[in-house]
Amino acid sequence: METWDAICARRNVRQYRSEPVSDDDLNRIAEAGWRAPSAKNRQAWHFVIVTDRAQLQELSTVWQGAGHIASAAAAIVFVIPEPPSERRKVTDQYDVGQATMAMMIAATDLGIGTGHSSVGDQDKARAILGVPDDYLVAYMLGVGYPADRPLKPIRKPNRRPFDEVVHHGHW
């Protein structure tokens, strides 16, 4: 798939087929995050790839919007150090967002769907993954083959009108 097609085909997938995603594909998706830009090239993130069904089921309970993680073939969990300041928190969150989008595009390019989720219960998420207390389990990305329809460019995306969002030179 061409990059633009992957961008246009990417959508949040929260229902997955039961087939596994290969380790090679999971590592390629994670590599896309590893290659993402970060503030001062700090690369503060860690990515935990989870394929164990019991762990996926447990992870699906750390946030009310994480139910799809239970049926995903895998999850990639984003972990960052506890921020020492509000400024670092903002930049680390931005950096994780860039890594997330890079992973989503890489997955789409492979025909693999993704669906992101926040994390509410930090203690539980840390315990499931063995994450030290001085780190935050920031987000999760469900990964798997879409159950409903393949990923292909969306001709009429459900988005606000382009001219309402994009401004040139001034508001």
mmCIF file of C-alpha atoms in Angstrom:
data_model
loop_
_atom_site.group_PDB
_atom_site.id
_atom_site.type_symbol
_atom_site.label_atom_id
_atom_site.label_comp_id
_atom_site.label_asym_id
_atom_site.label_seq_id
_atom_site.Cartn_x
_atom_site.Cartn_y
_atom_site.Cartn_z
ATOM 1 C CA MET A 1 0.000 0.000 0.000
ATOM 2 C CA GLU A 2 1.252 3.516 -0.714
ATOM 3 C CA THR A 3 1.725 5.856 2.257
ATOM 4 C CA TRP A 4 -1.169 8.118 1.267
ATOM 5 C CA ASP A 5 -3.445 5.105 0.842
ATOM 6 C CA ALA A 6 -2.461 3.844 4.298
ATOM 7 C CA ILE A 7 -3.245 7.267 5.779
ATOM 8 C CA CYS A 8 -6.626 7.313 4.035
ATOM 9 C CA ALA A 9 -7.418 3.691 4.961
ATOM 10 C CA ARG A 10 -6.471 3.915 8.641
ATOM 11 C CA ARG A 11 -9.434 3.726 10.971
ATOM 12 C CA ASN A 12 -10.019 2.629 14.529
ATOM 13 C CA VAL A 13 -10.617 -1.105 14.565
ATOM 14 C CA ARG A 14 -12.185 -2.602 17.658
ATOM 15 C CA GLN A 15 -13.401 -5.943 16.351
ATOM 16 C CA TYR A 16 -10.803 -8.431 15.196
ATOM 17 C CA ARG A 17 -10.614 -11.800 13.490
ATOM 18 C CA SER A 18 -9.144 -14.573 15.624
ATOM 19 C CA GLU A 19 -6.012 -15.120 13.506
ATOM 20 C CA PRO A 20 -2.694 -14.109 15.056
ATOM 21 C CA VAL A 21 -0.420 -11.353 13.787
ATOM 22 C CA SER A 22 3.083 -12.629 13.069
ATOM 23 C CA ASP A 23 6.005 -11.639 15.265
ATOM 24 C CA ASP A 24 7.660 -10.116 12.193
ATOM 25 C CA ASP A 25 4.645 -7.875 11.571
ATOM 26 C CA LEU A 26 4.360 -6.923 15.263
ATOM 27 C CA ASN A 27 8.043 -6.026 15.325
ATOM 28 C CA ARG A 28 7.702 -4.001 12.126
ATOM 29 C CA ILE A 29 4.801 -2.071 13.652
ATOM 30 C CA ALA A 30 6.837 -1.482 16.833
ATOM 31 C CA GLU A 31 9.805 -0.381 14.738
ATOM 32 C CA ALA A 32 7.635 2.325 13.188
ATOM 33 C CA GLY A 33 7.087 3.683 16.714
ATOM 34 C CA TRP A 34 10.782 3.305 17.522
ATOM 35 C CA ARG A 35 11.587 5.437 14.451
ATOM 36 C CA ALA A 36 9.099 8.186 15.381
ATOM 37 C CA PRO A 37 10.409 11.629 16.281
ATOM 38 C CA SER A 38 10.638 12.722 19.903
ATOM 39 C CA ALA A 39 11.497 15.945 21.722
ATOM 40 C CA LYS A 40 15.276 16.347 21.907
ATOM 41 C CA ASN A 41 15.446 12.786 20.524
ATOM 42 C CA ARG A 42 14.796 11.652 24.106
ATOM 43 C CA GLN A 43 12.885 8.512 23.026
ATOM 44 C CA ALA A 44 11.527 8.146 26.555
ATOM 45 C CA TRP A 45 9.060 5.451 25.528
ATOM 46 C CA HIS A 46 9.009 1.709 25.985
ATOM 47 C CA PHE A 47 6.725 -0.549 23.952
ATOM 48 C CA VAL A 48 5.429 -3.772 25.480
ATOM 49 C CA ILE A 49 4.020 -6.218 22.915
ATOM 50 C CA VAL A 50 1.418 -8.504 24.483
ATOM 51 C CA THR A 51 0.003 -11.586 22.737
ATOM 52 C CA ASP A 52 -0.970 -13.728 25.727
ATOM 53 C CA ARG A 53 -4.774 -14.108 25.781
ATOM 54 C CA ALA A 54 -5.014 -13.910 29.585
ATOM 55 C CA GLN A 55 -2.934 -10.719 29.692
ATOM 56 C CA LEU A 56 -4.995 -9.171 26.883
ATOM 57 C CA GLN A 57 -8.174 -9.988 28.798
ATOM 58 C CA GLU A 58 -6.768 -8.404 31.962
ATOM 59 C CA LEU A 59 -5.551 -5.313 30.087
ATOM 60 C CA SER A 60 -9.049 -4.830 28.678
ATOM 61 C CA THR A 61 -10.206 -3.988 32.227
ATOM 62 C CA VAL A 62 -7.840 -1.089 32.978
ATOM 63 C CA TRP A 63 -10.075 1.461 31.208
ATOM 64 C CA GLN A 64 -13.782 1.536 30.376
ATOM 65 C CA GLY A 65 -12.962 2.003 26.677
ATOM 66 C CA ALA A 66 -10.451 -0.850 26.460
ATOM 67 C CA GLY A 67 -12.829 -3.761 25.885
ATOM 68 C CA HIS A 68 -11.514 -4.334 22.361
ATOM 69 C CA ILE A 69 -8.077 -5.249 23.740
ATOM 70 C CA ALA A 70 -9.490 -8.601 24.933
ATOM 71 C CA SER A 71 -10.279 -9.760 21.392
ATOM 72 C CA ALA A 72 -7.211 -8.280 19.685
ATOM 73 C CA ALA A 73 -4.482 -10.582 18.415
ATOM 74 C CA ALA A 74 -2.020 -8.390 20.287
ATOM 75 C CA ALA A 75 -1.653 -5.122 22.114
ATOM 76 C CA ILE A 76 1.236 -2.728 22.082
ATOM 77 C CA VAL A 77 1.408 -0.881 25.372
ATOM 78 C CA PHE A 78 3.167 2.478 25.628
ATOM 79 C CA VAL A 79 5.114 3.033 28.831
ATOM 80 C CA ILE A 80 6.890 6.274 29.772
ATOM 81 C CA PRO A 81 8.839 7.415 32.831
ATOM 82 C CA GLU A 82 6.885 9.286 35.490
ATOM 83 C CA PRO A 83 7.373 12.879 34.299
ATOM 84 C CA PRO A 84 9.498 15.150 36.515
ATOM 85 C CA SER A 85 7.563 18.249 35.381
ATOM 86 C CA GLU A 86 4.391 19.341 33.604
ATOM 87 C CA ARG A 87 6.467 20.333 30.563
ATOM 88 C CA ARG A 88 8.004 16.863 30.319
ATOM 89 C CA LYS A 89 4.556 15.305 30.705
ATOM 90 C CA VAL A 90 3.294 17.322 27.737
ATOM 91 C CA THR A 91 6.279 16.527 25.497
ATOM 92 C CA ASP A 92 6.308 12.831 26.416
ATOM 93 C CA GLN A 93 2.572 12.558 25.689
ATOM 94 C CA TYR A 94 3.090 14.290 22.341
ATOM 95 C CA ASP A 95 5.963 11.954 21.529
ATOM 96 C CA VAL A 96 3.881 8.891 22.381
ATOM 97 C CA GLY A 97 1.160 10.254 20.094
ATOM 98 C CA GLN A 98 3.638 10.474 17.235
ATOM 99 C CA ALA A 99 4.822 6.914 17.888
ATOM 100 C CA THR A 100 1.207 5.735 18.036
ATOM 101 C CA MET A 101 0.324 7.253 14.675
ATOM 102 C CA ALA A 102 3.477 5.855 13.069
ATOM 103 C CA MET A 103 2.491 2.404 14.335
ATOM 104 C CA MET A 104 -1.084 2.800 13.124
ATOM 105 C CA ILE A 105 0.060 3.742 9.621
ATOM 106 C CA ALA A 106 2.597 0.891 9.521
ATOM 107 C CA ALA A 107 -0.090 -1.578 10.645
ATOM 108 C CA THR A 108 -2.552 -0.289 8.055
ATOM 109 C CA ASP A 109 0.112 -0.699 5.373
ATOM 110 C CA LEU A 110 0.229 -4.400 6.361
ATOM 111 C CA GLY A 111 -3.577 -4.737 6.307
ATOM 112 C CA ILE A 112 -3.641 -4.891 10.107
ATOM 113 C CA GLY A 113 -6.105 -2.845 12.120
ATOM 114 C CA THR A 114 -5.463 -0.912 15.307
ATOM 115 C CA GLY A 115 -7.599 0.647 18.002
ATOM 116 C CA HIS A 116 -6.161 2.892 20.692
ATOM 117 C CA SER A 117 -7.132 3.023 24.341
ATOM 118 C CA SER A 118 -6.264 5.029 27.394
ATOM 119 C CA VAL A 119 -5.318 3.506 30.748
ATOM 120 C CA GLY A 120 -7.146 4.401 33.932
ATOM 121 C CA ASP A 121 -6.005 1.924 36.562
ATOM 122 C CA GLN A 122 -2.248 2.445 36.640
ATOM 123 C CA ASP A 123 -1.598 0.021 39.508
ATOM 124 C CA LYS A 124 -3.440 -2.791 37.765
ATOM 125 C CA ALA A 125 -1.795 -2.105 34.381
ATOM 126 C CA ARG A 126 1.664 -2.002 36.000
ATOM 127 C CA ALA A 127 0.984 -5.292 37.806
ATOM 128 C CA ILE A 128 -0.219 -7.055 34.637
ATOM 129 C CA LEU A 129 2.902 -5.995 32.725
ATOM 130 C CA GLY A 130 5.512 -5.884 35.509
ATOM 131 C CA VAL A 131 6.110 -2.158 34.962
ATOM 132 C CA PRO A 132 8.087 -0.383 37.726
ATOM 133 C CA ASP A 133 6.219 2.152 39.900
ATOM 134 C CA ASP A 134 8.197 5.102 38.518
ATOM 135 C CA TYR A 135 6.736 4.549 35.032
ATOM 136 C CA LEU A 136 3.297 5.307 33.598
ATOM 137 C CA VAL A 137 1.367 2.924 31.403
ATOM 138 C CA ALA A 138 0.298 5.684 29.043
ATOM 139 C CA TYR A 139 -1.799 4.059 26.297
ATOM 140 C CA MET A 140 -2.567 0.775 24.601
ATOM 141 C CA LEU A 141 -2.990 -0.100 20.961
ATOM 142 C CA GLY A 142 -5.085 -3.133 20.059
ATOM 143 C CA VAL A 143 -3.665 -4.871 16.994
ATOM 144 C CA GLY A 144 -5.339 -7.433 14.729
ATOM 145 C CA TYR A 145 -6.999 -8.155 11.426
ATOM 146 C CA PRO A 146 -10.342 -6.326 11.127
ATOM 147 C CA ALA A 147 -13.375 -8.579 11.591
ATOM 148 C CA ASP A 148 -15.814 -6.486 9.599
ATOM 149 C CA ARG A 149 -14.117 -5.181 6.451
ATOM 150 C CA PRO A 150 -10.594 -4.886 5.078
ATOM 151 C CA LEU A 151 -8.651 -1.672 5.360
ATOM 152 C CA LYS A 152 -8.916 0.361 2.169
ATOM 153 C CA PRO A 153 -8.930 4.104 1.497
ATOM 154 C CA ILE A 154 -12.086 5.715 2.840
ATOM 155 C CA ARG A 155 -13.578 7.914 0.133
ATOM 156 C CA LYS A 156 -15.895 9.945 2.381
ATOM 157 C CA PRO A 157 -14.440 9.922 5.897
ATOM 158 C CA ASN A 158 -16.624 10.978 8.795
ATOM 159 C CA ARG A 159 -14.631 14.161 9.465
ATOM 160 C CA ARG A 160 -15.453 17.808 10.055
ATOM 161 C CA PRO A 161 -15.377 19.753 6.767
ATOM 162 C CA PHE A 162 -11.799 20.382 5.621
ATOM 163 C CA ASP A 163 -12.369 24.137 5.206
ATOM 164 C CA GLU A 164 -13.687 24.325 8.771
ATOM 165 C CA VAL A 165 -10.492 22.772 10.117
ATOM 166 C CA VAL A 166 -7.728 24.108 7.871
ATOM 167 C CA HIS A 167 -6.881 27.816 7.915
ATOM 168 C CA HIS A 168 -4.316 29.594 5.768
ATOM 169 C CA GLY A 169 -2.440 32.563 7.209
ATOM 170 C CA HIS A 170 -5.042 33.400 9.871
ATOM 171 C CA TRP A 171 -8.019 31.946 11.693
#
